Amino acid sequence: MNYRDKRPWQHLYGRKRWQALRDRQLAEQPLCEYCLRREIVEAATVVDHIKPHKGDEALFHDPDNLQSLCKHCHDSDKRLEEAGKVVIRFGADGYPIEE
C-alpha cells in the first residue's frame, strides 16, 4: 500500500461520477494546460484538482476546479506547488512566464 492508497477519499476516484467528469474534462481540454503556457503541445492524461479537495465531495466534483495536465507536469510542477515551493516556468523563448 502506498501513500495515495491511505487517503480516506481515495475511493472517490473509482466512482462512475468521477470517471464521467474526468472523461469530459479531457475531451474538452485534451492538452496539458501547464505545457500550453510554455507554448508546448502535449497531450493531457491526468485531470488535476486546482484547489486540493481533501475529501470535500463538492469541491472534488466541481468542474471549475479541474485542469488537464500531462503526467510529467502533474507529478513534478503541481506537486512542488502543493508543497509550497515556487515553480518558475519558462516559455519557448527561454524567458520566465509570469502567472
PDB file of C-alpha atoms in Angstrom, residues 21-37 42-50 63-75 78:
ATOM      1  CA  LEU A  21     -16.252  14.069 -15.110  1.00  0.00           C
ATOM      2  CA  ARG A  22     -12.664  13.079 -15.890  1.00  0.00           C
ATOM      3  CA  ASP A  23     -13.581  11.905 -19.395  1.00  0.00           C
ATOM      4  CA  ARG A  24     -15.478  15.146 -20.075  1.00  0.00           C
ATOM      5  CA  GLN A  25     -12.571  17.290 -18.831  1.00  0.00           C
ATOM      6  CA  LEU A  26     -10.067  15.505 -21.072  1.00  0.00           C
ATOM      7  CA  ALA A  27     -12.450  15.731 -24.049  1.00  0.00           C
ATOM      8  CA  GLU A  28     -12.955  19.474 -23.548  1.00  0.00           C
ATOM      9  CA  GLN A  29      -9.303  20.223 -22.751  1.00  0.00           C
ATOM     10  CA  PRO A  30      -7.153  17.440 -24.238  1.00  0.00           C
ATOM     11  CA  LEU A  31      -3.856  19.339 -23.908  1.00  0.00           C
ATOM     12  CA  CYS A  32      -1.744  19.958 -20.812  1.00  0.00           C
ATOM     13  CA  GLU A  33      -2.529  23.430 -19.515  1.00  0.00           C
ATOM     14  CA  TYR A  34       0.929  23.896 -17.962  1.00  0.00           C
ATOM     15  CA  CYS A  35       2.665  22.923 -21.216  1.00  0.00           C
ATOM     16  CA  LEU A  36       0.458  25.264 -23.251  1.00  0.00           C
ATOM     17  CA  ARG A  37       1.640  28.180 -21.102  1.00  0.00           C
ATOM     18  CA  GLU A  42       1.451  17.902 -25.023  1.00  0.00           C
ATOM     19  CA  ALA A  43      -1.500  15.571 -24.558  1.00  0.00           C
ATOM     20  CA  ALA A  44      -3.081  15.660 -21.110  1.00  0.00           C
ATOM     21  CA  THR A  45      -3.509  12.327 -19.364  1.00  0.00           C
ATOM     22  CA  VAL A  46      -4.289  13.500 -15.825  1.00  0.00           C
ATOM     23  CA  VAL A  47      -7.233  15.508 -14.528  1.00  0.00           C
ATOM     24  CA  ASP A  48      -5.997  17.577 -11.611  1.00  0.00           C
ATOM     25  CA  HIS A  49      -7.871  19.391  -8.864  1.00  0.00           C
ATOM     26  CA  ILE A  50      -6.673  23.003  -8.920  1.00  0.00           C
ATOM     27  CA  PRO A  63     -15.755  21.080 -12.920  1.00  0.00           C
ATOM     28  CA  ASP A  64     -14.408  24.605 -12.347  1.00  0.00           C
ATOM     29  CA  ASN A  65     -11.799  23.115 -10.003  1.00  0.00           C
ATOM     30  CA  LEU A  66     -10.314  20.827 -12.656  1.00  0.00           C
ATOM     31  CA  GLN A  67      -7.457  21.219 -15.090  1.00  0.00           C
ATOM     32  CA  SER A  68      -5.935  18.877 -17.636  1.00  0.00           C
ATOM     33  CA  LEU A  69      -2.236  18.097 -17.206  1.00  0.00           C
ATOM     34  CA  CYS A  70       0.301  15.703 -18.651  1.00  0.00           C
ATOM     35  CA  LYS A  71       1.713  13.180 -16.189  1.00  0.00           C
ATOM     36  CA  HIS A  72       5.080  14.936 -16.065  1.00  0.00           C
ATOM     37  CA  CYS A  73       3.607  18.318 -15.073  1.00  0.00           C
ATOM     38  CA  HIS A  74       1.233  16.725 -12.573  1.00  0.00           C
ATOM     39  CA  ASP A  75       3.973  14.685 -10.922  1.00  0.00           C
ATOM     40  CA  LYS A  78       1.983  20.522  -9.426  1.00  0.00           C
TER      41      LYS A  78
END
